[in-house]
Amino acid sequence: MAAFAVARSSCGLLSGLKSSFKTFGQVKHGVASAAVAQSQLQQQSRRWYSVSHLSVQERIDRKRNAALIGGGQKRIDAQHKRGKLTARERVALLLDKDSFVEYDMFVEHRCSDFGMEEDHNKFAGDSVVTGQGRINGRLVYVFSQDFTVFGGSLSGAHAQKICKIMDQAMMVGAPVIGLNDSGGARIQEGVESLAGYADIFLRNVMASGVVPQISLIMGPCAGGAVYSPALTDFTFMVKDTSYLFITGPDVVKSVTNEDVTQEELGGAKTHTAVSGVAHRAFENDIDALLNLRNFFNFLPLSNQDPAPVTECHDPSDRLVPGLDTIVPFETTKAYDMLDIIQGIVDEREFFEIMPNYAKNIVVGFARMNGQTVGIVGNQPKVASGCLDINSSVKGARFVRFCDAFNIPILTFVDVPGFLPGTSQEYGGIIRHGAKLLFAFAEATVPKITIITRKAYGGAYDVMSSKHLRGDVNYAWPSAEVAVMGAKGAVQIIFRGKSNQAEQEAEYVEKFANPFPAAVRGFVDDIIVPSTTRKRICRDLEVLASKKQTNPWKKHANIPL
Amino acid sequence: MAAYMITSTLQRVLLVAKHASFQSRCCVASSRVQYSTVYDSNEKTFDKILIANRGEIACRVMKTCKKMGIKTVAVHSDVDASAVHVKMADEAVCVGPAPTNKSYLNMDAIMDAIRKTGSQAVHPGYGFLSENKEFAKRLAAEDVVFIGPDTHAIHAMGDKIESKLLAKAANVNVIPGFDGVVENVEDAVKIAGEIGYPVMIKASAGGGGKGMRIAWNDDETREGFRLSSQEAASSFGDDRLLIEKFVNNPRHIEIQVLADKHGNALWLNERECSIQRRNQKVVEEAPSTFLDPETRRAMGEQAVQLAKAVQYSSAGTVEFLVDSNKNFYFLEMNTRLQVEHPITECITGLDLVQQMIRVAKGFPLLHKQEDIPINGWAIESRVYAEDPYKSFGLPSIGRLSQYQEPINLPKVRVDSGIQEGSDISIYYDPMISKLVTYGATRAEALQRMEDALDNYVIRGVTHNIPLLREIITHPRFISGDITTNFLPEEYPEGFKGHQLTSEGRRELVATAAALYVSAQLRSQRFLGNLRVSTTPQERRQWELCVELEKGSHAVAVSRSGSTFTVEVDGVKVEVSGEWNLASALLPVTINRTPRVLQCLSRDAGGDITLQYLGTQFKVRVLSQLVSTLSAHMPEKVPEDTSSILRSPMPGSVVAVSVKPGDVVAEGQEICVIEAMKMQNSLIAVKAAKVKSVHCKAGETVGEGDLLVQLE
């Protein structure tokens, strides 16, 4: 409750909102309530409400037309001026041409306080556009918040509209995409608005793991409102025009005396690089929506569907000669895991999730012979590819998404271990690292693992090892599966003894190669790197009918 | 513009240019080259040869060795451990770390490798130790055969003054000039006056373009003398200079000679190498369009006279400058296998490496001068990992993420020493390959070159194919009217890529639109049994908007099978093809003309990068709706680059001349970046105070890395 109040006050401080409020003339009780700059249409609308000689058909048409222009041309222009598109323009871009089927165009808010009951404060459809449509022919449910109507603020009716499509999406089994652009709670409605948020949150939670949920933040999203995107599977943002925060800069200033801009506090850069709240950011509304269409093609419609398979022109038996030389001879030298991933997947297309956060692990979607796969890879280029708190959490969440939605997981391993140090230990690397371990262990989708180089210590176990039910585990000839690197190992085994260099050589000979794991069957085969794509495609075909179930439980208790 | 300017001043570049070109990587992974060399297969040459080089030339030599049944030994630096030449060799020895002076120039290590492997002979390739008489001597001392000329020929031809005197004595035309060493500045002015302006001042010990200055009057002579002697002293430890007449607008034509140890010498016709940038050859051809048989014979005979005068054996090249009246002047003699030797092999049928090996063993030449033909025409394009938009080519590095040579095409030879996955590093010459095409006529060879360039897939590094393709299709080049100043004359403002005609524009726009529609159609094709049926959009016609180079075109696309009819600004263009969206090559037929484009990238936002006629164009294909709504999208303000200095290329920082708090003047040097042995001075574009310095001398930097920030 308190959090929400703080949230609301912060919303009022949003510069975008501020300017929109300036156009509101009659202010009652200090809240935005009546639009002075009413459009012609609103003038008319007042009339037709009270005039009964209009036929029902005419009234329908008028309402419909009113709904189409939301808060009116002036606010549409203001929205455009901010570099943002309107709720309907966004829906049109996101969905296939003419495929949008709108729901609840006639819904209006039910608030009767502060003059809200007056006709000119009623907008057909209220501050959100909802419905279903198609993306590349596939069904999707969409809501798009309309900033031109009361700053996109969430009324009871607004929430109800969203809940309706979410309920239906769950029933038919189709994803939900939310296009967020809202100033926050509708203050005039008080607890009704808060109840609305909670109704949505509950549905977000119920839908989690049932249908994919995606949030695209295209404007402000503050206070309690942020928890809906946070509960969805993916949160994308638009650079420069979208913000996510619990409290705005002014509240921050008054509480903690920090000076911070909106952008620094909750802009796309902050959330994609620092906080890890958002999964990716795009240049502008159009770029974001077109990329979202592209992203959507990777996802199954629900947990009842297999990972989608699209037409593929890339031969599944293609050799990738570049991989034979990619791992450097010196084990300390870095290389780019993305080069391996792009070389192996269909048409080099890799949709990376969180490319700027915890870069020591790479996660994202790609296709193998047309079928969607989730890819997890250690990135030797960043912090030697070690696992730390952030990379463990990033990887774990991604693995769980894939497992929930039947997407096979490919894991590329080059990991020297978990990152040591007080900041990691104090931060709880033990419980956070356990998340990744948990996620890989519980996953029942096809799991294919390729050890490209180092697989040291506990991190070896974690990275989808055979012991965690990896279906196919390969090692490249450059693989080293061991408890630790030669130097460290020799210092322990031969503590205090001389000729360590000799011992080190012995250790390297014994352990710095794939054989110890291969002779025990912990890797199924040692493969020529250039054949990796071919092998994986073949394995995925075989594993397509994999069936594995975990013991019945209410739910597991992942170490949160 | 960015905060730097590349003041790779001529002399700086020249200093290193020649060096760089010879320390080349890559060679022969060529396709079916048929040599018609006359040789006796019972001749016993060597059992094992060590190739003291890397890259394409090492591979090229090994090819012939394999053909002759000779075992090969590769030497390599640590970073080259998995290079093609190492894989190709029967044995390989690591001779040191990446820097060339510690590996490929490391004579001790190479001598060790020779002993260890029991190599009987060494082929030095070009560059590195190929013209190093010290190396030849050390080999001789251990009874290892140096596959090249004798030490005294290397020595005689390595010195400008001596070689000129020798040439004069052998009745070879030399450029009028002063034969001796110039004593001092006033001496230089006096000599220049006697020869007549313009004159060229150059270092006696230098080669190619190193430390050269052109002077048009007395003042320039004084300055040129001073600068050249400084450079000569610092580069070669020898500040002796000479002055000669400067031949304006010359052609660079060289004669390939081949001599044995029995006094036989042949001239194998000429190579025209006039297309150069910064004195580095870019496109070469054989024969030259310019020479008539008389001139050719005169040049050939003089070249042979010179070779005989120094008891030359092995393959060598005598370089001439040829003026517009077909007067030719001896320039220098290269006592090694030349980079561009393949075009001579193509027209004569001789395998030069094989001849070098035979001659080194002491066998006499089996050919007579009258056996040396000119069969057809051959063109060579040097494909470099370079950005041709920056002073006709600044080095670029990277990993060849995709690499496909056009060797499936007829009459194409590609000499390279790299493969998909190879790294182009800062340590070595950025040559990717030598692309050679040949045919019965020059027109045929040129046509094949066009096709070969279009079918050459290089991803991961910036390359100079745009420039190469523009050169070989340039009307002036086709007419044969070329000089060494071709590039600066034709592209005075620098190379800007292919300039689209209105028809070319339509072709490009139409292809991009058709590709876009193909991709859109495919993205709604889902396979397998679907629980929720899809409703793909069946459309006959697409209304699109295509943006290209600031222009915007309304486009209507209709499809019938794999053929798209695209109406671009009211003009119909028919494009058909396979539309394989996974392939790097995009072969299409545009209005019945077959063309090969390449699709470099294609993203969800409609941005498509196409390589069309060699040049990469960024095209944006938008639906009508997107196009209309784009007007509302905010313009992103680009970073203010006037106070940020970024590295224009990957390389290492040689010197940082400023520290935070310093006040720099406009044009003042801020730091020096060395890449591929080229030093580039980065200067301030405005007067300002230095805010922060992000690099230090000795560090390696990538392209675009922040170096210095000004206030």
Coordinates of N, CA, C and O in Angstrom, one line a residue, chain A residues 80 83-85 89 92-93 96-97 134 136-139 172-173 239-240 283-287 290-291 293-294 297 301-302 304-305 308-314 320-323 325-326 329 333 339 347-348, chain B residues 78-79 81-82 87 399 401-402 419-422 520 522-537 539 578-582 602 604-606 620 622-623 625-626 629-630 632-634 636:
Chain A
H80 N 3.2 12.0 -30.2 CA 4.1 11.9 -31.4 C 5.3 12.8 -31.2 O 6.4 12.5 -31.5
G83 N 8.2 11.5 -29.6 CA 8.8 10.4 -30.3 C 8.2 9.1 -30.0 O 8.8 8.1 -30.2
K84 N 6.9 9.2 -29.5 CA 6.2 7.9 -29.2 C 5.0 7.8 -30.1 O 4.4 8.8 -30.5
L85 N 4.6 6.6 -30.4 CA 3.5 6.3 -31.2 C 2.3 6.1 -30.3 O 2.4 5.9 -29.1
E89 N -1.5 2.8 -33.0 CA -0.4 2.7 -34.0 C 0.6 1.5 -33.6 O 1.0 0.8 -34.5
A92 N -1.0 -1.8 -34.5 CA -1.0 -2.0 -35.9 C 0.4 -2.4 -36.4 O 0.5 -3.3 -37.3
L93 N 1.4 -1.9 -35.8 CA 2.8 -2.3 -36.2 C 3.1 -3.7 -35.7 O 3.8 -4.4 -36.4
D96 N -0.1 -8.5 -37.6 CA -0.2 -8.6 -39.1 C -1.3 -7.6 -39.5 O -2.3 -7.4 -38.8
K97 N -1.2 -7.2 -40.7 CA -2.1 -6.2 -41.3 C -3.6 -6.7 -41.1 O -3.9 -7.9 -41.5
R134 N -2.7 -11.5 -34.9 CA -1.7 -12.5 -35.4 C -0.4 -11.8 -35.6 O -0.3 -10.7 -36.0
N136 N 2.8 -12.9 -37.8 CA 3.2 -13.9 -38.8 C 2.2 -15.1 -38.8 O 2.6 -16.2 -38.9
G137 N 1.0 -14.7 -38.7 CA -0.1 -15.8 -38.7 C -0.4 -16.4 -37.4 O -1.4 -17.2 -37.4
R138 N 0.4 -16.2 -36.4 CA 0.2 -16.9 -35.1 C -0.5 -16.1 -34.1 O -0.2 -14.9 -34.0
L139 N -1.4 -16.7 -33.4 CA -2.3 -16.0 -32.4 C -1.5 -15.4 -31.3 O -0.6 -16.0 -30.7
V172 N -7.1 -20.4 -24.3 CA -6.8 -20.9 -25.6 C -5.3 -21.3 -25.7 O -5.0 -22.1 -26.6
G173 N -4.5 -20.8 -24.8 CA -3.1 -21.1 -24.9 C -2.4 -20.3 -25.9 O -2.0 -20.8 -27.0
K239 N 14.7 2.8 -26.0 CA 15.8 3.7 -25.5 C 15.2 5.1 -25.5 O 14.5 5.5 -26.4
D240 N 15.6 5.9 -24.5 CA 15.3 7.3 -24.4 C 13.9 7.6 -24.0 O 13.6 8.8 -23.6
E283 N 15.9 0.9 -30.4 CA 16.2 2.3 -30.7 C 14.9 3.2 -30.5 O 15.0 4.2 -30.0
N284 N 13.8 2.7 -31.0 CA 12.6 3.5 -30.9 C 11.4 2.6 -31.0 O 11.5 1.4 -31.1
D285 N 10.2 3.2 -31.0 CA 9.0 2.4 -31.0 C 8.9 1.4 -32.2 O 8.6 0.2 -32.0
I286 N 9.3 1.9 -33.4 CA 9.1 1.0 -34.5 C 10.1 -0.1 -34.5 O 9.8 -1.3 -34.7
D287 N 11.4 0.2 -34.2 CA 12.4 -0.8 -34.1 C 12.0 -1.8 -33.0 O 12.2 -3.0 -33.3
L290 N 9.0 -4.1 -34.4 CA 9.4 -5.0 -35.5 C 10.3 -6.1 -34.9 O 10.2 -7.2 -35.3
N291 N 11.2 -5.7 -34.0 CA 12.0 -6.8 -33.4 C 11.2 -7.7 -32.5 O 11.5 -8.9 -32.4
R293 N 8.2 -8.6 -33.2 CA 7.6 -9.6 -34.1 C 8.6 -10.7 -34.4 O 8.2 -11.9 -34.5
N294 N 9.8 -10.3 -34.7 CA 10.9 -11.3 -35.0 C 11.1 -12.2 -33.8 O 11.2 -13.4 -34.0
N297 N 8.5 -15.1 -33.2 CA 8.6 -16.3 -34.0 C 9.4 -17.4 -33.3 O 9.3 -18.6 -33.7
L301 N 3.4 -21.1 -28.6 CA 2.3 -20.3 -28.1 C 2.0 -20.6 -26.7 O 1.5 -19.7 -26.0
S302 N 2.3 -21.8 -26.2 CA 2.0 -22.1 -24.8 C 2.9 -23.3 -24.4 O 3.6 -23.9 -25.2
Q304 N 1.8 -26.1 -24.0 CA 1.3 -27.4 -24.6 C 1.9 -27.6 -26.0 O 1.6 -28.6 -26.7
D305 N 2.7 -26.6 -26.5 CA 3.2 -26.6 -27.8 C 4.7 -26.9 -27.8 O 5.4 -26.5 -26.9
P308 N 8.6 -23.9 -31.9 CA 8.2 -23.8 -33.3 C 9.3 -24.2 -34.2 O 10.5 -24.0 -33.9
V309 N 8.9 -24.7 -35.4 CA 9.9 -25.0 -36.5 C 9.5 -24.2 -37.7 O 8.4 -24.2 -38.1
T310 N 10.4 -23.4 -38.2 CA 10.2 -22.6 -39.4 C 10.9 -23.1 -40.5 O 11.9 -23.9 -40.4
E311 N 10.5 -22.7 -41.7 CA 11.2 -23.2 -42.9 C 12.7 -22.7 -42.8 O 12.9 -21.6 -42.5
C312 N 13.6 -23.6 -43.2 CA 15.0 -23.3 -43.0 C 15.8 -23.5 -44.3 O 15.6 -24.6 -44.9
H313 N 16.6 -22.6 -44.7 CA 17.4 -22.8 -45.9 C 18.9 -23.2 -45.6 O 19.6 -23.5 -46.5
D314 N 19.2 -23.3 -44.3 CA 20.6 -23.6 -43.9 C 20.7 -25.1 -43.8 O 20.0 -25.7 -42.9
V320 N 31.3 -26.4 -40.2 CA 31.7 -25.0 -39.9 C 33.2 -25.0 -39.7 O 33.7 -25.2 -38.6
P321 N 34.0 -24.9 -40.8 CA 35.5 -25.1 -40.7 C 36.1 -24.1 -39.7 O 37.1 -24.5 -39.1
G322 N 35.6 -23.0 -39.6 CA 36.2 -22.0 -38.7 C 36.3 -22.4 -37.3 O 37.1 -21.9 -36.5
L323 N 35.5 -23.4 -36.9 CA 35.5 -23.8 -35.5 C 36.7 -24.6 -35.1 O 37.0 -24.7 -33.9
T325 N 39.7 -23.9 -35.5 CA 40.8 -23.1 -35.1 C 40.4 -22.1 -34.1 O 41.2 -21.2 -33.8
I326 N 39.2 -22.1 -33.7 CA 38.7 -20.9 -32.9 C 39.3 -20.9 -31.4 O 39.5 -19.8 -30.9
F329 N 45.4 -21.8 -28.6 CA 46.3 -22.8 -27.9 C 46.5 -22.6 -26.5 O 46.4 -23.5 -25.6
K333 N 44.1 -17.6 -23.1 CA 43.7 -16.6 -24.1 C 42.2 -16.7 -24.4 O 41.6 -17.7 -24.5
D339 N 31.1 -16.1 -31.6 CA 31.6 -16.6 -32.9 C 31.2 -18.1 -33.1 O 30.8 -18.5 -34.2
E347 N 21.7 -19.8 -40.2 CA 21.8 -18.4 -40.8 C 22.4 -17.4 -39.9 O 22.2 -16.2 -40.0
R348 N 23.2 -17.8 -39.0 CA 24.0 -17.0 -38.0 C 23.0 -16.1 -37.2 O 23.4 -15.1 -36.7
Chain B
D78 N 54.1 -18.1 -32.9 CA 53.1 -18.8 -32.1 C 51.6 -18.6 -32.5 O 50.8 -19.5 -32.5
V79 N 51.4 -17.3 -32.9 CA 50.0 -17.1 -33.3 C 49.6 -17.7 -34.6 O 48.4 -17.8 -34.9
A81 N 50.2 -20.8 -35.3 CA 50.3 -22.3 -35.1 C 49.3 -23.1 -35.9 O 49.5 -24.2 -36.3
S82 N 48.1 -22.5 -36.1 CA 47.1 -23.3 -36.8 C 46.8 -22.7 -38.2 O 45.8 -22.9 -38.8
K87 N 49.5 -26.2 -41.6 CA 48.8 -27.4 -41.9 C 49.2 -28.1 -43.2 O 49.2 -29.3 -43.3
R399 N 38.3 -11.6 -37.5 CA 38.2 -13.0 -37.8 C 37.3 -13.2 -39.0 O 36.3 -12.6 -39.1
S401 N 34.8 -14.6 -40.4 CA 33.7 -15.4 -39.9 C 33.1 -16.3 -41.0 O 32.6 -17.4 -40.8
Q402 N 33.1 -15.7 -42.2 CA 32.7 -16.5 -43.4 C 33.7 -16.2 -44.5 O 34.1 -15.1 -44.7
Q419 N 41.8 -19.2 -44.3 CA 40.6 -19.9 -44.5 C 39.6 -19.4 -43.6 O 39.9 -18.6 -42.7
E420 N 38.4 -19.9 -43.7 CA 37.3 -19.5 -42.8 C 37.8 -19.7 -41.4 O 38.3 -20.8 -41.0
G421 N 37.6 -18.7 -40.5 CA 38.0 -18.8 -39.1 C 39.4 -18.2 -38.9 O 39.7 -18.0 -37.7
S422 N 40.1 -17.9 -39.9 CA 41.5 -17.3 -39.7 C 41.3 -15.9 -39.1 O 40.4 -15.2 -39.4
Q520 N 9.8 -12.1 -45.5 CA 8.5 -11.9 -44.8 C 7.6 -13.1 -45.1 O 7.0 -13.6 -44.1
R522 N 8.6 -16.1 -45.8 CA 9.1 -17.3 -45.1 C 8.8 -17.3 -43.6 O 8.6 -18.3 -43.0
S523 N 8.8 -16.1 -43.1 CA 8.7 -16.0 -41.6 C 7.3 -16.4 -41.1 O 7.0 -16.5 -40.0
Q524 N 6.4 -16.6 -42.1 CA 5.1 -17.1 -41.6 C 4.8 -18.6 -42.0 O 3.7 -19.1 -41.9
R525 N 5.9 -19.2 -42.4 CA 5.8 -20.6 -42.7 C 6.2 -21.5 -41.5 O 7.4 -21.6 -41.3
F526 N 5.3 -22.0 -40.8 CA 5.6 -22.9 -39.6 C 5.3 -24.3 -40.0 O 4.3 -24.6 -40.6
L527 N 6.3 -25.2 -39.6 CA 6.1 -26.6 -40.0 C 5.6 -27.4 -38.8 O 5.6 -27.0 -37.7
G528 N 5.1 -28.6 -39.2 CA 4.7 -29.5 -38.1 C 3.2 -29.3 -37.8 O 2.5 -28.4 -38.4
N529 N 2.7 -30.1 -36.9 CA 1.3 -30.0 -36.6 C 1.1 -28.9 -35.5 O 1.8 -28.9 -34.5
L530 N 0.2 -28.0 -35.8 CA 0.0 -26.9 -34.9 C -1.3 -27.0 -34.2 O -2.3 -27.4 -34.8
R531 N -1.2 -26.8 -32.9 CA -2.4 -26.9 -32.0 C -3.4 -25.8 -32.4 O -4.6 -26.0 -32.5
V532 N -2.8 -24.6 -32.6 CA -3.6 -23.4 -33.0 C -3.2 -23.2 -34.4 O -2.0 -22.9 -34.7
S533 N -4.1 -23.2 -35.3 CA -3.8 -23.1 -36.7 C -3.3 -21.6 -37.0 O -3.7 -20.7 -36.3
T534 N -2.4 -21.5 -38.0 CA -2.0 -20.1 -38.3 C -2.8 -19.6 -39.4 O -3.4 -20.3 -40.2
T535 N -2.8 -18.3 -39.5 CA -3.5 -17.7 -40.7 C -2.5 -16.8 -41.4 O -2.4 -15.6 -41.2
P536 N -1.7 -17.4 -42.2 CA -0.7 -16.6 -43.0 C -1.4 -15.7 -43.9 O -2.5 -16.0 -44.4
Q537 N -0.8 -14.6 -44.2 CA -1.4 -13.6 -45.1 C -1.1 -13.9 -46.5 O 0.0 -14.1 -46.9
R539 N -1.0 -12.6 -49.9 CA -1.1 -11.3 -50.6 C -0.5 -11.3 -52.0 O 0.5 -12.0 -52.2
E578 N 16.6 -17.8 -56.6 CA 16.3 -18.9 -55.7 C 15.8 -18.4 -54.4 O 15.1 -19.1 -53.7
W579 N 16.3 -17.2 -54.0 CA 16.0 -16.6 -52.7 C 16.3 -17.5 -51.6 O 15.5 -17.8 -50.7
N580 N 17.5 -18.1 -51.6 CA 18.0 -18.8 -50.5 C 18.5 -17.9 -49.4 O 19.4 -17.2 -49.6
L581 N 17.7 -17.8 -48.3 CA 18.0 -16.8 -47.3 C 19.2 -17.1 -46.4 O 19.6 -16.3 -45.6
A582 N 19.7 -18.3 -46.6 CA 20.8 -18.7 -45.7 C 22.2 -18.5 -46.5 O 23.2 -18.5 -45.9
R602 N 20.6 -8.6 -42.6 CA 19.2 -8.4 -42.8 C 18.6 -8.5 -41.5 O 18.7 -9.5 -40.7
A604 N 15.4 -7.4 -38.4 CA 14.0 -7.3 -38.2 C 13.4 -5.9 -38.6 O 12.3 -5.8 -38.9
G605 N 14.2 -4.9 -38.4 CA 13.8 -3.5 -38.7 C 13.7 -3.2 -40.1 O 13.4 -2.1 -40.5
G606 N 14.1 -4.1 -41.0 CA 14.0 -3.8 -42.5 C 15.3 -3.4 -43.0 O 15.4 -3.1 -44.2
R620 N 17.0 0.2 -46.7 CA 16.0 0.0 -45.7 C 14.6 -0.2 -46.3 O 14.2 0.6 -47.1
L622 N 10.7 -0.8 -45.9 CA 9.7 -0.5 -44.9 C 8.3 -0.7 -45.5 O 8.1 -0.5 -46.7
S623 N 7.4 -1.2 -44.7 CA 6.0 -1.3 -45.1 C 5.5 0.2 -45.2 O 6.1 1.1 -44.6
L625 N 3.0 1.4 -43.7 CA 2.7 1.9 -42.3 C 3.9 2.3 -41.6 O 4.0 3.4 -41.0
V626 N 5.0 1.5 -41.6 CA 6.2 1.8 -40.9 C 6.8 3.1 -41.5 O 7.2 4.0 -40.8
L629 N 4.8 6.1 -40.2 CA 5.0 6.3 -38.8 C 6.4 6.7 -38.4 O 6.7 7.3 -37.4
S630 N 7.3 6.4 -39.3 CA 8.8 6.7 -39.0 C 9.0 8.2 -38.8 O 9.9 8.7 -38.2
H632 N 7.5 10.1 -37.0 CA 7.4 10.5 -35.6 C 8.6 10.1 -34.8 O 8.7 10.4 -33.6
M633 N 9.4 9.3 -35.3 CA 10.5 8.7 -34.5 C 11.6 9.8 -34.3 O 11.9 10.6 -35.2
P634 N 12.0 9.9 -33.0 CA 13.0 11.0 -32.7 C 14.3 10.8 -33.4 O 14.8 9.6 -33.6
K636 N 18.1 10.5 -33.4 CA 19.0 10.3 -32.3 C 20.2 11.2 -32.6 O 20.7 11.2 -33.7

